[in-house]
Amino acid sequence: MDIARLGVHESVGAVCPPAAFVEQLQDVDAAVSVVDEDVSAVDAVVTFGHADAFVGLDWVHCIRAGYDDFPVEAYRDAGTALTNSTGIHGASVGETTLGLMLSLARRLHEYRDAQTERTWTTPAWDAPFTLRDERLTVVGLGTLGRGIATRGDAIGMHVDGVRRTPARTPHVRTVYTPDRLHEAVADARFVAVAVPLTASTRGLIDADALAAMRDDAYLVNVARGAVVEEDALVTALETDALAGAALDVFETEPLPESSPLWDLDDVLVTPHAAPLDREYPTDVARLVRTNLRHAAADGALVNRVA
Ligand code: NAD
């Protein structure tokens, strides 16, 4: 695979300015430039999202871990290699998740809300709690899941997890297989969702899974919105069948103004921002550089998904 001209698609602007990616890729052998939908002058692109014009290129690198909105079959049929950025978000999403759990436990969001009203107020005496000794179940133990589990364990939580192969995982006490999901979440104070969106994970956290959780439990979703049945979640929150939620991803993004999630107590809404980080272009460039080397040498691209 001969990649002489590499385009940075303007869609990466969703994460940081395209020029930041170009700057990080100054040292590669290929000529690097920012491109729009017209990719006729490049062999490969680094992109946030899919565009039909990409199908037919030699290689497309997605700067996200999730590639559920890419037509993978079309890439395969056209012989266009598609790679993703799995592996770079463990620390960023791990820390965001820990922060969200800490806010819910220590009531930090309430204090900030009160500050915007210039109000000096304290919560009910028995509302704040510590994460220490609380149970956390992480659903999906890949890069994100392990990043979350490591940080939960570090702060003294008891961490369990769900993964497809029931292999021992560092920082995780009990590993359940997906068929035991309800058992895995039943005792948890926090359930963090970190699976990719696939045919088998769409709607994984449905009304039954939510009903299996404790009434005082919190759901954290940093994966993809459609992994959780949003209507069922709203019902569980409105009927106090769940204590709260921290949601970075939604069935529809941006979250519509009419969504009840905006106004529910103890629901933290973040704008699909969990992995944002000033090192993002540096981390992506490292993957791209590795794959440019593989493209020139053996064609064995890492993180290849099509
Ligand atoms: P990854 O490939 O490293 O890990 C995914 C893990 O989920 C794998 O270990 C896989 O075996 C496991 N898995 C798949 N189906 C499962 C199931 N049914 N039950 C249990 N485990 C299952 O990917 P990652 O980097 O950890 O990212 C995971 C997903 O999180 C991405 O696909 C993406 O959709 C999402 N994500 C969101 C953000 C964000 O902005 N909030 C950032 C990064 C990733």
CSV table of C-alpha atoms and ligand atoms in Angstrom, one decimal:
chain,number,residue,atom,x,y,z
A,1,MET,CA,0.0,0.0,0.0
A,2,ASP,CA,1.6,3.2,-1.1
A,3,ILE,CA,0.3,6.2,0.8
A,4,ALA,CA,2.0,9.3,-0.7
A,5,ARG,CA,-0.8,11.8,0.0
A,6,LEU,CA,-2.7,11.8,3.3
A,7,GLY,CA,-5.8,13.9,3.9
A,8,VAL,CA,-7.0,15.2,7.2
A,9,HIS,CA,-10.7,15.4,6.7
A,10,GLU,CA,-12.3,18.6,8.1
A,11,SER,CA,-14.8,16.6,10.2
A,12,VAL,CA,-11.9,16.0,12.7
A,13,GLY,CA,-12.8,19.6,13.8
A,14,ALA,CA,-15.4,18.0,16.0
A,15,VAL,CA,-12.5,17.1,18.3
A,16,CYS,CA,-9.8,19.8,17.6
A,17,PRO,CA,-8.7,22.0,14.7
A,18,PRO,CA,-7.6,19.9,11.6
A,19,ALA,CA,-4.3,21.9,11.6
A,20,ALA,CA,-3.4,20.3,15.0
A,21,PHE,CA,-3.5,16.9,13.4
A,22,VAL,CA,-1.5,18.1,10.4
A,23,GLU,CA,1.1,19.6,12.8
A,24,GLN,CA,1.4,16.3,14.6
A,25,LEU,CA,2.0,14.5,11.3
A,26,GLN,CA,4.7,16.8,10.0
A,27,ASP,CA,7.4,14.1,10.3
A,28,VAL,CA,5.7,11.4,8.1
A,29,ASP,CA,6.8,10.6,4.6
A,30,ALA,CA,3.4,11.3,3.0
A,31,ALA,CA,2.3,14.8,2.1
A,32,VAL,CA,-0.4,15.8,4.6
A,33,SER,CA,-3.2,18.3,3.9
A,34,VAL,CA,-6.6,19.2,5.1
A,35,VAL,CA,-9.4,18.0,2.8
A,36,ASP,CA,-13.2,18.4,2.5
A,37,GLU,CA,-15.5,16.0,0.7
A,38,ASP,CA,-13.3,16.1,-2.4
A,39,VAL,CA,-10.7,13.4,-1.7
A,40,SER,CA,-9.6,12.8,-5.3
A,41,ALA,CA,-6.1,14.2,-4.6
A,42,VAL,CA,-5.3,11.8,-1.7
A,43,ASP,CA,-4.7,8.1,-1.1
A,44,ALA,CA,-6.0,8.0,2.4
A,45,VAL,CA,-7.8,10.1,5.0
A,46,VAL,CA,-7.8,10.6,8.7
A,47,THR,CA,-11.4,11.4,9.7
A,48,PHE,CA,-14.0,11.8,12.4
A,49,GLY,CA,-17.0,10.7,10.3
A,50,HIS,CA,-17.8,8.7,7.2
A,51,ALA,CA,-18.3,10.2,3.7
A,52,ASP,CA,-19.3,8.2,0.7
A,53,ALA,CA,-16.3,9.6,-1.2
A,54,PHE,CA,-13.9,7.7,1.1
A,55,VAL,CA,-15.0,4.4,-0.2
A,56,GLY,CA,-12.5,3.5,-2.9
A,57,LEU,CA,-9.5,5.1,-1.2
A,58,ASP,CA,-6.6,2.9,0.0
A,59,TRP,CA,-7.1,3.6,3.6
A,60,VAL,CA,-9.4,5.5,6.0
A,61,HIS,CA,-8.5,6.1,9.7
A,62,CYS,CA,-11.3,7.0,12.1
A,63,ILE,CA,-10.1,9.1,15.0
A,64,ARG,CA,-12.8,7.6,17.2
A,65,ALA,CA,-13.0,4.1,18.8
A,66,GLY,CA,-16.6,3.7,17.7
A,67,TYR,CA,-17.1,3.1,14.0
A,68,ASP,CA,-20.8,2.0,14.2
A,69,ASP,CA,-21.9,4.8,11.7
A,70,PHE,CA,-19.4,3.6,9.0
A,71,PRO,CA,-20.8,1.3,6.3
A,72,VAL,CA,-18.2,-1.4,7.0
A,73,GLU,CA,-19.4,-3.8,4.3
A,74,ALA,CA,-19.0,-1.1,1.6
A,75,TYR,CA,-15.4,-0.5,2.7
A,76,ARG,CA,-14.7,-4.2,2.7
A,77,ASP,CA,-16.3,-4.6,-0.8
A,78,ALA,CA,-14.2,-1.7,-2.2
A,79,GLY,CA,-11.0,-3.0,-0.6
A,80,THR,CA,-10.7,0.2,1.4
A,81,ALA,CA,-8.9,-0.5,4.7
A,82,LEU,CA,-10.7,1.0,7.7
A,83,THR,CA,-8.9,1.5,11.0
A,84,ASN,CA,-10.2,3.0,14.3
A,85,SER,CA,-8.6,4.6,17.4
A,86,THR,CA,-9.4,2.0,20.0
A,87,GLY,CA,-6.7,2.0,22.7
A,88,ILE,CA,-6.2,5.7,23.2
A,89,HIS,CA,-9.2,6.6,25.5
A,90,GLY,CA,-8.5,4.6,28.6
A,91,ALA,CA,-7.2,7.5,30.7
A,92,SER,CA,-9.4,10.3,29.4
A,93,VAL,CA,-12.7,8.4,29.6
A,94,GLY,CA,-11.6,6.6,32.7
A,95,GLU,CA,-11.0,9.9,34.5
A,96,THR,CA,-14.2,11.5,33.2
A,97,THR,CA,-16.2,8.5,34.5
A,98,LEU,CA,-14.5,8.7,37.8
A,99,GLY,CA,-15.3,12.4,37.9
A,100,LEU,CA,-18.9,11.8,37.1
A,101,MET,CA,-19.2,9.1,39.8
A,102,LEU,CA,-17.4,11.4,42.3
A,103,SER,CA,-19.8,14.3,41.5
A,104,LEU,CA,-22.9,12.1,42.1
A,105,ALA,CA,-21.5,10.7,45.3
A,106,ARG,CA,-20.0,13.9,46.7
A,107,ARG,CA,-22.9,16.1,45.4
A,108,LEU,CA,-20.4,18.4,43.5
A,109,HIS,CA,-23.0,19.1,40.8
A,110,GLU,CA,-25.5,20.4,43.4
A,111,TYR,CA,-22.9,22.9,44.7
A,112,ARG,CA,-22.1,24.2,41.3
A,113,ASP,CA,-25.8,24.5,40.5
A,114,ALA,CA,-26.3,26.5,43.7
A,115,GLN,CA,-23.3,28.7,42.9
A,116,THR,CA,-24.8,29.8,39.6
A,117,GLU,CA,-27.8,31.0,41.8
A,118,ARG,CA,-25.3,32.6,44.4
A,119,THR,CA,-27.0,30.3,46.9
A,120,TRP,CA,-25.3,29.0,50.0
A,121,THR,CA,-26.9,25.6,50.7
A,122,THR,CA,-26.1,22.1,51.8
A,123,PRO,CA,-27.7,18.8,50.8
A,124,ALA,CA,-29.6,16.5,53.1
A,125,TRP,CA,-27.1,15.3,55.7
A,126,ASP,CA,-27.4,11.7,54.5
A,127,ALA,CA,-27.1,12.4,50.8
A,128,PRO,CA,-23.3,12.6,50.3
A,129,PHE,CA,-21.4,9.4,50.4
A,130,THR,CA,-17.9,8.2,49.5
A,131,LEU,CA,-17.1,5.9,46.6
A,132,ARG,CA,-14.9,3.9,48.9
A,133,ASP,CA,-16.4,0.4,49.3
A,134,GLU,CA,-19.2,1.1,46.8
A,135,ARG,CA,-19.7,-1.5,44.1
A,136,LEU,CA,-19.0,-0.7,40.5
A,137,THR,CA,-19.9,-3.0,37.6
A,138,VAL,CA,-18.2,-2.2,34.3
A,139,VAL,CA,-20.0,-3.6,31.3
A,140,GLY,CA,-17.4,-4.1,28.6
A,141,LEU,CA,-13.7,-4.5,29.6
A,142,GLY,CA,-11.9,-3.1,26.6
A,143,THR,CA,-9.8,0.1,26.7
A,144,LEU,CA,-12.6,2.2,28.2
A,145,GLY,CA,-13.8,-0.5,30.6
A,146,ARG,CA,-10.3,-1.2,31.9
A,147,GLY,CA,-9.6,2.5,32.3
A,148,ILE,CA,-12.7,2.8,34.4
A,149,ALA,CA,-12.1,-0.3,36.4
A,150,THR,CA,-8.5,0.7,37.2
A,151,ARG,CA,-9.6,4.1,38.5
A,152,GLY,CA,-12.6,2.7,40.5
A,153,ASP,CA,-10.3,0.2,42.2
A,154,ALA,CA,-7.7,2.9,42.9
A,155,ILE,CA,-10.3,4.9,44.9
A,156,GLY,CA,-11.4,1.9,46.9
A,157,MET,CA,-14.5,0.7,45.0
A,158,HIS,CA,-15.3,-3.0,44.6
A,159,VAL,CA,-15.2,-3.5,40.9
A,160,ASP,CA,-16.9,-6.3,38.9
A,161,GLY,CA,-17.2,-6.5,35.2
A,162,VAL,CA,-18.9,-8.1,32.2
A,163,ARG,CA,-16.9,-9.4,29.3
A,164,ARG,CA,-17.5,-11.9,26.6
A,165,THR,CA,-14.6,-14.2,27.6
A,166,PRO,CA,-14.7,-14.8,31.4
A,167,ALA,CA,-10.9,-14.2,31.7
A,168,ARG,CA,-9.4,-12.6,34.8
A,169,THR,CA,-9.0,-8.9,34.4
A,170,PRO,CA,-6.7,-6.7,36.5
A,171,HIS,CA,-8.6,-4.6,39.1
A,172,VAL,CA,-11.8,-6.6,38.6
A,173,ARG,CA,-13.0,-9.0,41.2
A,174,THR,CA,-15.7,-11.0,39.4
A,175,VAL,CA,-15.9,-11.2,35.7
A,176,TYR,CA,-19.4,-12.2,34.4
A,177,THR,CA,-20.3,-13.2,30.8
A,178,PRO,CA,-23.0,-11.2,29.0
A,179,ASP,CA,-25.7,-13.8,29.7
A,180,ARG,CA,-25.3,-13.0,33.4
A,181,LEU,CA,-25.7,-9.2,32.9
A,182,HIS,CA,-28.6,-8.9,35.4
A,183,GLU,CA,-26.7,-10.8,38.1
A,184,ALA,CA,-23.7,-8.6,37.4
A,185,VAL,CA,-25.6,-5.3,37.9
A,186,ALA,CA,-27.9,-6.4,40.7
A,187,ASP,CA,-25.6,-5.4,43.6
A,188,ALA,CA,-23.9,-2.4,42.0
A,189,ARG,CA,-24.2,1.2,43.2
A,190,PHE,CA,-22.7,2.3,39.9
A,191,VAL,CA,-23.0,0.6,36.5
A,192,ALA,CA,-20.7,1.9,33.8
A,193,VAL,CA,-21.4,1.0,30.2
A,194,ALA,CA,-18.4,0.7,28.0
A,195,VAL,CA,-19.3,-1.6,25.1
A,196,PRO,CA,-19.2,-0.8,21.4
A,197,LEU,CA,-22.6,-0.4,19.6
A,198,THR,CA,-23.2,-3.6,17.7
A,199,ALA,CA,-26.2,-5.8,16.9
A,200,SER,CA,-25.8,-7.6,20.2
A,201,THR,CA,-25.4,-4.5,22.4
A,202,ARG,CA,-28.1,-2.3,20.9
A,203,GLY,CA,-30.6,-1.9,23.7
A,204,LEU,CA,-28.5,-4.1,26.0
A,205,ILE,CA,-29.5,-1.9,29.0
A,206,ASP,CA,-33.2,-2.3,28.6
A,207,ALA,CA,-36.1,-2.0,31.1
A,208,ASP,CA,-35.3,-5.5,32.4
A,209,ALA,CA,-31.6,-4.7,33.0
A,210,LEU,CA,-32.6,-1.4,34.7
A,211,ALA,CA,-35.1,-3.2,36.9
A,212,ALA,CA,-32.4,-5.6,37.9
A,213,MET,CA,-30.4,-2.7,39.3
A,214,ARG,CA,-30.7,-1.3,42.8
A,215,ASP,CA,-33.1,1.6,43.4
A,216,ASP,CA,-30.1,3.6,44.8
A,217,ALA,CA,-27.9,2.8,41.8
A,218,TYR,CA,-26.5,5.2,39.2
A,219,LEU,CA,-26.1,4.4,35.5
A,220,VAL,CA,-23.1,5.9,33.7
A,221,ASN,CA,-23.1,5.6,29.9
A,222,VAL,CA,-19.9,6.6,28.1
A,223,ALA,CA,-20.3,4.1,25.2
A,224,ARG,CA,-23.0,4.8,22.7
A,225,GLY,CA,-26.5,6.1,23.3
A,226,ALA,CA,-28.3,3.3,21.6
A,227,VAL,CA,-26.8,0.7,24.0
A,228,VAL,CA,-29.3,2.0,26.6
A,229,GLU,CA,-33.0,2.2,25.9
A,230,GLU,CA,-33.5,5.8,26.7
A,231,ASP,CA,-37.3,5.7,27.2
A,232,ALA,CA,-36.9,2.9,29.7
A,233,LEU,CA,-34.1,4.9,31.5
A,234,VAL,CA,-36.3,8.0,31.7
A,235,THR,CA,-39.1,5.9,33.2
A,236,ALA,CA,-36.8,4.3,35.7
A,237,LEU,CA,-35.5,7.7,36.8
A,238,GLU,CA,-38.9,9.4,37.0
A,239,THR,CA,-40.3,6.5,39.1
A,240,ASP,CA,-37.3,6.5,41.4
A,241,ALA,CA,-36.4,3.0,40.4
A,242,LEU,CA,-32.9,4.3,39.8
A,243,ALA,CA,-31.1,7.1,41.8
A,244,GLY,CA,-29.6,8.9,38.8
A,245,ALA,CA,-27.4,8.7,35.8
A,246,ALA,CA,-24.4,10.3,34.1
A,247,LEU,CA,-24.8,10.3,30.4
A,248,ASP,CA,-22.2,11.3,27.8
A,249,VAL,CA,-24.0,9.7,24.8
A,250,PHE,CA,-27.6,9.7,23.7
A,251,GLU,CA,-29.9,8.0,21.1
A,252,THR,CA,-30.1,11.4,19.4
A,253,GLU,CA,-27.2,13.9,19.5
A,254,PRO,CA,-27.1,16.7,20.3
A,255,LEU,CA,-29.6,15.8,23.0
A,256,PRO,CA,-32.9,17.4,21.8
A,257,GLU,CA,-34.0,20.4,23.9
A,258,SER,CA,-37.3,18.6,24.6
A,259,SER,CA,-35.6,15.6,26.3
A,260,PRO,CA,-36.7,15.1,29.9
A,261,LEU,CA,-33.1,14.1,30.7
A,262,TRP,CA,-32.1,17.7,30.8
A,263,ASP,CA,-34.3,18.4,33.9
A,264,LEU,CA,-34.1,15.3,36.0
A,265,ASP,CA,-32.5,15.5,39.4
A,266,ASP,CA,-29.3,13.6,39.6
A,267,VAL,CA,-28.8,13.3,35.9
A,268,LEU,CA,-25.6,14.6,34.6
A,269,VAL,CA,-25.6,15.4,30.9
A,270,THR,CA,-22.2,15.8,29.1
A,271,PRO,CA,-22.1,16.5,25.3
A,272,HIS,CA,-20.3,13.4,24.0
A,273,ALA,CA,-17.1,14.8,25.5
A,274,ALA,CA,-15.7,12.1,27.7
A,275,PRO,CA,-12.5,11.5,25.7
A,276,LEU,CA,-11.7,15.1,24.8
A,277,ASP,CA,-8.2,15.9,25.7
A,278,ARG,CA,-5.4,18.2,24.5
A,279,GLU,CA,-3.3,15.2,23.7
A,280,TYR,CA,-6.0,13.8,21.3
A,281,PRO,CA,-4.2,14.7,18.1
A,282,THR,CA,-0.9,13.4,19.5
A,283,ASP,CA,-2.4,10.1,20.4
A,284,VAL,CA,-4.2,9.7,17.0
A,285,ALA,CA,-1.0,10.7,15.2
A,286,ARG,CA,0.9,8.0,16.9
A,287,LEU,CA,-1.6,5.4,15.6
A,288,VAL,CA,-1.5,6.9,12.1
A,289,ARG,CA,2.3,7.0,12.0
A,290,THR,CA,2.4,3.3,13.1
A,291,ASN,CA,0.0,2.4,10.3
A,292,LEU,CA,1.8,4.4,7.7
A,293,ARG,CA,4.9,2.3,8.5
A,294,HIS,CA,2.8,-0.9,8.2
A,295,ALA,CA,1.3,0.3,5.0
A,296,ALA,CA,4.7,0.7,3.5
A,297,ALA,CA,6.2,-2.5,4.9
A,298,ASP,CA,3.6,-5.3,5.2
A,299,GLY,CA,0.1,-3.9,4.9
A,300,ALA,CA,-0.7,-5.3,8.3
A,301,LEU,CA,-2.5,-2.2,9.7
A,302,VAL,CA,-3.2,-2.2,13.5
A,303,ASN,CA,-6.8,-1.5,14.7
A,304,ARG,CA,-8.1,-2.7,11.3
A,305,VAL,CA,-11.9,-3.1,11.4
A,306,ALA,CA,-12.5,-3.5,7.6
B,1,NAD,P1,-12.5,-1.7,22.8
B,1,NAD,O1,-12.6,-2.4,21.5
B,1,NAD,O2,-11.1,-1.5,23.4
B,1,NAD,O3,-13.3,-2.5,23.9
B,1,NAD,C1,-14.7,-2.9,23.7
B,1,NAD,C2,-14.9,-4.1,24.5
B,1,NAD,O4,-16.3,-4.4,24.6
B,1,NAD,C3,-14.1,-5.3,24.0
B,1,NAD,O5,-13.4,-5.9,25.0
B,1,NAD,C4,-15.3,-6.3,23.6
B,1,NAD,O6,-15.0,-7.6,23.7
B,1,NAD,C5,-16.3,-5.8,24.6
B,1,NAD,N1,-17.7,-6.2,24.2
B,1,NAD,C6,-18.3,-6.2,23.0
B,1,NAD,N2,-19.5,-6.7,23.1
B,1,NAD,C7,-19.8,-7.0,24.4
B,1,NAD,C8,-20.9,-7.5,25.1
B,1,NAD,N3,-22.0,-7.8,24.5
B,1,NAD,N4,-20.7,-7.6,26.4
B,1,NAD,C9,-19.6,-7.3,27.0
B,1,NAD,N5,-18.5,-6.9,26.4
B,1,NAD,C10,-18.6,-6.7,25.1
B,1,NAD,O7,-13.2,-0.3,22.6
B,1,NAD,P2,-13.1,1.0,23.6
B,1,NAD,O8,-12.0,1.9,23.2
B,1,NAD,O9,-13.1,0.5,25.0
B,1,NAD,O10,-14.4,1.7,23.3
B,1,NAD,C11,-15.7,1.0,23.5
B,1,NAD,C12,-16.8,1.8,22.9
B,1,NAD,O11,-17.0,3.0,23.6
B,1,NAD,C13,-16.5,2.3,21.5
B,1,NAD,O12,-16.9,1.3,20.5
B,1,NAD,C14,-17.3,3.6,21.3
B,1,NAD,O13,-18.6,3.3,20.8
B,1,NAD,C15,-17.4,4.0,22.8
B,1,NAD,N6,-16.6,5.2,23.1
B,1,NAD,C16,-17.2,6.4,23.4
B,1,NAD,C17,-16.4,7.5,23.7
B,1,NAD,C18,-17.1,8.8,24.0
B,1,NAD,O14,-16.9,9.8,23.4
B,1,NAD,N7,-18.0,8.8,25.0
B,1,NAD,C19,-15.0,7.5,23.6
B,1,NAD,C20,-14.4,6.2,23.2
B,1,NAD,C21,-15.2,5.1,23.0
